[in-house]
Amino acid sequence: MNDRETLLDSALARRTVLLSAADTNVGRLFNGRADGLDGLVLERLGDVLIAQWHEGRLTRPEDVVRELCAGAAQRVGARAVYRKVYPKNRTVARLELDELHRNPVPWIGEPLEPEFAVLEHGARFLVRPYDGYATGLYLDHRTARVAVRAAARDRRVLNAFAYTCGFTVAAALGAAAATVSVDISKKALEWGKRNLAANGLALDRHRFICSDVLDYYRRAARQGHRFDWIILDPPTFARAKDSGRAFSLGKNLPALVAGALDLLDTGGTLLLSVNQRGTTPQRLELVVRAAARTRNRPCAFLPPPATPEDFQGDPDYTPAVLVQIG
């Protein structure tokens, strides 16, 4: 057995429970340095594997990495592997990379349809394997979506930075009283509507608002809207196409949290998650505590959703905090 096969066998062995789940066909099969090969992340989306190739960190030759990905596809019955290249210098070769990430011809295997449904704990989500870097479903939020679904009954839920509305689907399946999904991307929100429809969920109690989140806060406060749950999953950086105004996590996070507290009812719950390496749960707690002090509201931190087993071993895993606001 060669080194490549040993790495793959060890990684898949750690995911035996995930791979045997009848109601889930998504997961991270290989998690970079946590599984012994820095620079390669391999995720399963039903019949497709997505290979995230981080230039400057991979030390193995391309043919070795390709064989590992092909072996993983064979082991889990995937029909194709699409590659997403993350260049060391993000300012170059953008056009070439965009063409690569939108090419329907996979790196390995046969071309698949542009959009199809996958399963996560019985919920259906539509993914697009060659629609750019993102595929429509962030797998690191799998356990968080379970937590939201379990707590959503009869709750009013705001999903800010909703993207394709994965948390909205979870809340709706958990019998939320109503949801509001806010994102600056109309395309993402239309995708979210299709996600709800894929689960047989009517849209009558679910609103989709294409807006900057801070702008939405101001309108919602004027209109007297209140929520029992607010989910904040902001990007590190984003720019609104119409206004050109930029959102920066480092600059805007305190205002983002404070605005959420203004909309949370007494006893409401805030789930705050960020995808920025170097940001710690301790920093998120400090931001929430500072915002709560400015609003003169008590806060109690709850155990956050557990790290999915396929993401464990990465010390820079996306941090999250869960807090109840009095």
Short mmCIF file of C-alpha atoms in Angstrom, two decimals:
data_model
loop_
_atom_site.label_atom_id
_atom_site.label_comp_id
_atom_site.label_asym_id
_atom_site.label_seq_id
_atom_site.Cartn_x
_atom_site.Cartn_y
_atom_site.Cartn_z
CA MET A 1 0.00 0.00 0.00
CA ASN A 2 1.47 3.39 -0.98
CA ASP A 3 1.35 6.64 1.01
CA ARG A 4 -1.56 8.01 -1.03
CA GLU A 5 -3.72 4.95 -0.28
CA THR A 6 -2.79 5.09 3.40
CA LEU A 7 -3.86 8.74 3.67
CA LEU A 8 -7.15 8.04 1.94
CA ASP A 9 -7.89 4.89 3.97
CA SER A 10 -7.23 6.74 7.23
CA ALA A 11 -9.39 9.72 6.25
CA LEU A 12 -12.34 7.59 5.15
CA ALA A 13 -12.05 5.37 8.24
CA ARG A 14 -12.55 8.45 10.41
CA ARG A 15 -15.77 9.15 8.51
CA THR A 16 -17.36 5.71 8.68
CA VAL A 17 -20.50 6.95 10.47
CA LEU A 18 -20.95 9.86 8.05
CA LEU A 19 -20.45 7.69 4.97
CA SER A 20 -22.91 5.06 6.19
CA ALA A 21 -25.73 7.54 6.93
CA ALA A 22 -28.75 6.79 4.77
CA ASP A 23 -30.13 10.33 5.07
CA THR A 24 -26.91 12.20 4.20
CA ASN A 25 -24.74 12.10 1.08
CA VAL A 26 -22.60 15.19 1.71
CA GLY A 27 -19.45 15.63 3.76
CA ARG A 28 -15.78 16.52 3.79
CA LEU A 29 -13.85 13.40 2.84
CA PHE A 30 -10.39 14.89 3.18
CA ASN A 31 -9.54 17.87 5.36
CA GLY A 32 -6.12 19.12 4.37
CA ARG A 33 -3.41 18.98 7.02
CA ALA A 34 -5.83 17.43 9.54
CA ASP A 35 -5.80 14.34 7.30
CA GLY A 36 -2.10 14.49 6.47
CA LEU A 37 -1.96 16.49 3.24
CA ASP A 38 -2.00 20.26 3.60
CA GLY A 39 -3.47 22.14 0.66
CA LEU A 40 -6.10 19.58 -0.39
CA VAL A 41 -9.71 19.60 0.73
CA LEU A 42 -12.09 17.09 -0.81
CA GLU A 43 -15.83 17.41 -0.32
CA ARG A 44 -18.64 15.11 -1.38
CA LEU A 45 -21.87 16.45 -2.85
CA GLY A 46 -23.85 13.35 -3.73
CA ASP A 47 -22.46 12.00 -6.99
CA VAL A 48 -19.79 14.71 -7.22
CA LEU A 49 -16.54 15.41 -5.38
CA ILE A 50 -15.19 18.95 -5.15
CA ALA A 51 -11.39 19.14 -4.85
CA GLN A 52 -10.24 22.42 -3.31
CA TRP A 53 -6.66 22.83 -4.48
CA HIS A 54 -4.69 25.45 -2.49
CA GLU A 55 -1.63 26.53 -4.43
CA GLY A 56 1.52 27.14 -2.43
CA ARG A 57 0.53 24.65 0.25
CA LEU A 58 0.38 21.39 -1.69
CA THR A 59 3.73 19.63 -1.70
CA ARG A 60 2.71 16.50 -3.62
CA PRO A 61 2.84 16.28 -7.43
CA GLU A 62 -0.42 16.83 -9.28
CA ASP A 63 -0.58 13.22 -10.51
CA VAL A 64 -0.39 11.91 -6.92
CA VAL A 65 -3.15 14.25 -5.77
CA ARG A 66 -5.26 13.34 -8.78
CA GLU A 67 -4.90 9.64 -8.00
CA LEU A 68 -6.00 10.24 -4.41
CA CYS A 69 -9.09 12.11 -5.63
CA ALA A 70 -9.87 9.42 -8.20
CA GLY A 71 -9.52 6.76 -5.50
CA ALA A 72 -11.89 8.64 -3.22
CA ALA A 73 -14.44 8.98 -6.02
CA GLN A 74 -14.29 5.23 -6.65
CA ARG A 75 -14.65 4.42 -2.95
CA VAL A 76 -17.81 6.51 -2.46
CA GLY A 77 -19.33 5.94 -5.90
CA ALA A 78 -18.94 9.51 -7.18
CA ARG A 79 -19.26 10.03 -10.91
CA ALA A 80 -17.09 13.16 -11.23
CA VAL A 81 -14.49 15.29 -9.49
CA TYR A 82 -14.48 19.05 -10.12
CA ARG A 83 -11.42 21.04 -9.11
CA LYS A 84 -11.46 24.52 -7.53
CA VAL A 85 -8.04 26.17 -7.56
CA TYR A 86 -7.22 28.71 -4.83
CA PRO A 87 -4.13 30.58 -6.09
CA LYS A 88 -1.47 31.78 -3.71
CA ASN A 89 -1.85 35.21 -5.26
CA ARG A 90 -5.59 35.90 -5.55
CA THR A 91 -5.02 39.01 -7.72
CA VAL A 92 -3.86 37.13 -10.82
CA ALA A 93 -5.37 34.74 -13.35
CA ARG A 94 -8.94 35.51 -12.31
CA LEU A 95 -10.37 35.12 -15.83
CA GLU A 96 -8.59 31.81 -16.35
CA LEU A 97 -9.79 30.49 -13.00
CA ASP A 98 -13.34 31.67 -13.62
CA GLU A 99 -13.37 29.71 -16.86
CA LEU A 100 -12.02 26.63 -15.06
CA HIS A 101 -14.63 26.82 -12.31
CA ARG A 102 -17.48 27.19 -14.80
CA ASN A 103 -16.36 24.43 -17.12
CA PRO A 104 -18.91 21.55 -17.13
CA VAL A 105 -16.15 19.09 -18.04
CA PRO A 106 -14.79 17.68 -14.74
CA TRP A 107 -11.19 17.06 -13.78
CA ILE A 108 -12.06 13.37 -13.34
CA GLY A 109 -15.09 11.44 -14.59
CA GLU A 110 -18.11 12.39 -16.64
CA PRO A 111 -19.94 15.74 -16.89
CA LEU A 112 -22.99 16.11 -14.67
CA GLU A 113 -26.04 18.32 -14.83
CA PRO A 114 -25.48 21.93 -13.67
CA GLU A 115 -27.83 21.65 -10.67
CA PHE A 116 -29.00 18.68 -8.63
CA ALA A 117 -30.21 17.86 -5.11
CA VAL A 118 -28.17 16.37 -2.29
CA LEU A 119 -29.24 15.11 1.13
CA GLU A 120 -28.25 16.39 4.56
CA HIS A 121 -30.06 14.72 7.47
CA GLY A 122 -33.02 14.17 5.17
CA ALA A 123 -33.16 17.78 3.95
CA ARG A 124 -32.69 18.41 0.24
CA PHE A 125 -30.35 21.14 -1.00
CA LEU A 126 -29.67 22.11 -4.60
CA VAL A 127 -25.99 22.39 -5.49
CA ARG A 128 -24.14 23.57 -8.59
CA PRO A 129 -20.68 22.00 -8.98
CA TYR A 130 -19.40 24.30 -11.75
CA ASP A 131 -20.95 27.67 -10.96
CA GLY A 132 -17.81 29.34 -9.62
CA TYR A 133 -15.98 28.76 -6.35
CA ALA A 134 -19.06 28.18 -4.19
CA THR A 135 -21.41 25.27 -4.81
CA GLY A 136 -24.45 26.42 -2.82
CA LEU A 137 -23.96 24.53 0.45
CA TYR A 138 -21.39 25.18 3.18
CA LEU A 139 -20.81 21.81 4.81
CA ASP A 140 -19.18 23.20 7.95
CA HIS A 141 -22.63 24.43 9.04
CA ARG A 142 -24.15 20.95 8.99
CA THR A 143 -24.44 20.59 12.77
CA ALA A 144 -25.54 24.22 13.13
CA ARG A 145 -28.41 23.62 10.72
CA VAL A 146 -29.44 20.63 12.83
CA ALA A 147 -29.45 22.85 15.93
CA VAL A 148 -31.57 25.52 14.24
CA ARG A 149 -34.04 22.93 12.97
CA ALA A 150 -34.40 21.46 16.47
CA ALA A 151 -35.04 24.87 18.07
CA ALA A 152 -37.15 26.57 15.40
CA ARG A 153 -40.70 25.47 16.25
CA ASP A 154 -43.01 28.51 16.45
CA ARG A 155 -40.01 30.87 16.32
CA ARG A 156 -39.57 33.96 14.14
CA VAL A 157 -36.20 33.52 12.44
CA LEU A 158 -33.97 36.06 10.67
CA ASN A 159 -31.28 34.55 8.45
CA ALA A 160 -28.85 37.37 7.63
CA PHE A 161 -26.27 36.89 4.87
CA ALA A 162 -28.57 34.03 3.91
CA TYR A 163 -26.74 32.97 0.71
CA THR A 164 -28.82 30.03 -0.65
CA CYS A 165 -30.88 29.90 2.56
CA GLY A 166 -29.63 26.67 4.10
CA PHE A 167 -30.49 27.90 7.60
CA THR A 168 -33.89 29.03 6.34
CA VAL A 169 -34.62 25.52 5.07
CA ALA A 170 -33.58 24.12 8.46
CA ALA A 171 -35.84 26.56 10.32
CA ALA A 172 -38.77 25.91 8.00
CA LEU A 173 -38.40 22.14 8.37
CA GLY A 174 -38.37 22.73 12.13
CA ALA A 175 -41.80 24.41 11.91
CA ALA A 176 -40.67 28.01 12.38
CA ALA A 177 -43.56 30.47 12.62
CA ALA A 178 -41.94 32.68 9.98
CA THR A 179 -38.55 33.36 8.43
CA VAL A 180 -36.86 36.33 6.77
CA SER A 181 -33.81 35.69 4.57
CA VAL A 182 -31.63 38.69 3.72
CA ASP A 183 -28.80 38.76 1.19
CA ILE A 184 -27.39 41.24 -1.33
CA SER A 185 -27.50 38.58 -4.06
CA LYS A 186 -30.81 38.14 -5.83
CA LYS A 187 -29.43 35.03 -7.52
CA ALA A 188 -28.68 33.44 -4.14
CA LEU A 189 -32.15 34.21 -2.80
CA GLU A 190 -33.82 32.72 -5.88
CA TRP A 191 -31.68 29.64 -5.29
CA GLY A 192 -32.92 29.66 -1.70
CA LYS A 193 -36.52 29.67 -2.85
CA ARG A 194 -35.77 26.60 -4.97
CA ASN A 195 -34.23 24.95 -1.91
CA LEU A 196 -37.44 25.43 0.05
CA ALA A 197 -39.48 24.12 -2.89
CA ALA A 198 -37.19 21.07 -3.13
CA ASN A 199 -38.30 20.19 0.41
CA GLY A 200 -42.00 20.68 -0.31
CA LEU A 201 -42.12 23.90 1.71
CA ALA A 202 -44.56 26.63 0.72
CA LEU A 203 -43.21 30.19 0.63
CA ASP A 204 -46.16 31.97 2.26
CA ARG A 205 -44.51 32.28 5.70
CA HIS A 206 -41.03 32.95 4.34
CA ARG A 207 -39.81 36.32 3.05
CA PHE A 208 -36.74 36.86 0.89
CA ILE A 209 -35.24 40.35 0.90
CA CYS A 210 -32.45 41.45 -1.42
CA SER A 211 -30.67 44.07 0.66
CA ASP A 212 -27.55 45.06 2.52
CA VAL A 213 -28.00 43.60 6.00
CA LEU A 214 -27.30 46.85 7.87
CA ASP A 215 -29.83 48.66 5.66
CA TYR A 216 -32.38 45.93 6.40
CA TYR A 217 -31.77 46.34 10.13
CA ARG A 218 -32.76 49.99 9.96
CA ARG A 219 -35.95 49.29 8.01
CA ALA A 220 -36.92 46.37 10.23
CA ALA A 221 -36.41 48.45 13.39
CA ARG A 222 -38.58 51.27 12.01
CA GLN A 223 -41.29 48.77 11.10
CA GLY A 224 -41.20 47.11 14.51
CA HIS A 225 -40.11 43.65 13.35
CA ARG A 226 -38.85 41.34 16.10
CA PHE A 227 -37.28 37.90 16.01
CA ASP A 228 -36.72 34.96 18.35
CA TRP A 229 -33.67 33.67 16.46
CA ILE A 230 -31.11 35.56 14.38
CA ILE A 231 -28.42 33.77 12.39
CA LEU A 232 -25.40 35.83 11.33
CA ASP A 233 -22.92 34.20 8.97
CA PRO A 234 -21.18 37.21 7.40
CA PRO A 235 -18.46 37.02 4.76
CA THR A 236 -15.01 38.37 5.41
CA PHE A 237 -15.56 40.94 2.67
CA ALA A 238 -18.37 41.76 0.26
CA ARG A 239 -19.26 44.61 -2.08
CA ALA A 240 -22.78 45.58 -3.18
CA LYS A 241 -22.89 45.78 -6.97
CA ASP A 242 -25.46 48.60 -7.16
CA SER A 243 -23.91 51.01 -4.63
CA GLY A 244 -20.32 49.81 -4.61
CA ARG A 245 -20.42 49.98 -0.81
CA ALA A 246 -18.20 47.39 0.86
CA PHE A 247 -18.78 45.21 3.91
CA SER A 248 -15.69 44.35 5.94
CA LEU A 249 -15.90 41.87 8.78
CA GLY A 250 -13.20 43.58 10.80
CA LYS A 251 -14.82 47.00 10.46
CA ASN A 252 -18.52 46.16 10.51
CA LEU A 253 -18.85 43.21 12.90
CA PRO A 254 -19.62 45.30 16.03
CA ALA A 255 -22.40 47.21 14.25
CA LEU A 256 -23.69 43.99 12.75
CA VAL A 257 -24.04 42.34 16.16
CA ALA A 258 -25.48 45.44 17.83
CA GLY A 259 -28.10 45.78 15.10
CA ALA A 260 -29.10 42.16 15.55
CA LEU A 261 -29.64 42.70 19.27
CA ASP A 262 -32.01 45.58 18.47
CA LEU A 263 -34.22 43.10 16.61
CA LEU A 264 -34.05 40.20 19.07
CA ASP A 265 -36.96 39.77 21.45
CA THR A 266 -36.33 39.12 25.13
CA GLY A 267 -34.99 35.58 25.50
CA GLY A 268 -34.02 35.49 21.83
CA THR A 269 -31.03 33.54 20.49
CA LEU A 270 -28.16 34.76 18.33
CA LEU A 271 -25.99 32.35 16.33
CA LEU A 272 -22.87 34.14 15.10
CA SER A 273 -20.43 32.33 12.83
CA VAL A 274 -17.53 33.70 10.79
CA ASN A 275 -15.28 32.19 8.15
CA GLN A 276 -12.09 34.10 8.83
CA ARG A 277 -8.94 32.31 9.89
CA GLY A 278 -7.44 34.01 12.90
CA THR A 279 -10.77 35.05 14.37
CA THR A 280 -11.35 33.16 17.61
CA PRO A 281 -14.53 32.34 19.55
CA GLN A 282 -13.10 34.54 22.31
CA ARG A 283 -13.06 37.53 20.00
CA LEU A 284 -16.64 36.85 18.94
CA GLU A 285 -17.67 36.67 22.60
CA LEU A 286 -16.01 40.03 23.28
CA VAL A 287 -17.90 41.62 20.37
CA VAL A 288 -21.23 40.22 21.57
CA ARG A 289 -20.62 41.27 25.19
CA ALA A 290 -19.68 44.79 24.11
CA ALA A 291 -22.80 45.10 21.94
CA ALA A 292 -24.99 43.78 24.78
CA ARG A 293 -23.54 46.41 27.14
CA THR A 294 -24.35 49.22 24.71
CA ARG A 295 -27.94 47.96 24.56
CA ASN A 296 -28.12 47.33 28.32
CA ARG A 297 -29.13 43.72 27.74
CA PRO A 298 -27.88 40.66 29.60
CA CYS A 299 -26.40 37.81 27.59
CA ALA A 300 -25.76 34.17 28.40
CA PHE A 301 -23.46 32.11 26.22
CA LEU A 302 -24.66 28.61 25.38
CA PRO A 303 -22.64 25.63 24.08
CA PRO A 304 -22.23 26.23 20.34
CA PRO A 305 -23.05 23.54 17.77
CA ALA A 306 -20.43 20.80 17.78
CA THR A 307 -17.78 20.71 15.07
CA PRO A 308 -18.82 18.21 12.37
CA GLU A 309 -16.69 15.10 12.68
CA ASP A 310 -15.30 15.52 9.17
CA PHE A 311 -13.99 19.01 10.04
CA GLN A 312 -12.28 18.05 13.27
CA GLY A 313 -8.54 18.39 13.59
CA ASP A 314 -8.29 21.85 12.02
CA PRO A 315 -7.28 24.41 14.67
CA ASP A 316 -8.47 27.23 12.40
CA TYR A 317 -11.95 25.78 11.95
CA THR A 318 -14.67 28.42 11.56
CA PRO A 319 -15.59 29.67 15.04
CA ALA A 320 -19.16 30.22 16.20
CA VAL A 321 -20.89 31.43 19.33
CA LEU A 322 -24.45 30.83 20.49
CA VAL A 323 -25.89 33.34 22.92
CA GLN A 324 -29.24 34.03 24.55
CA ILE A 325 -30.15 37.69 24.95
CA GLY A 326 -32.27 38.88 27.86
#
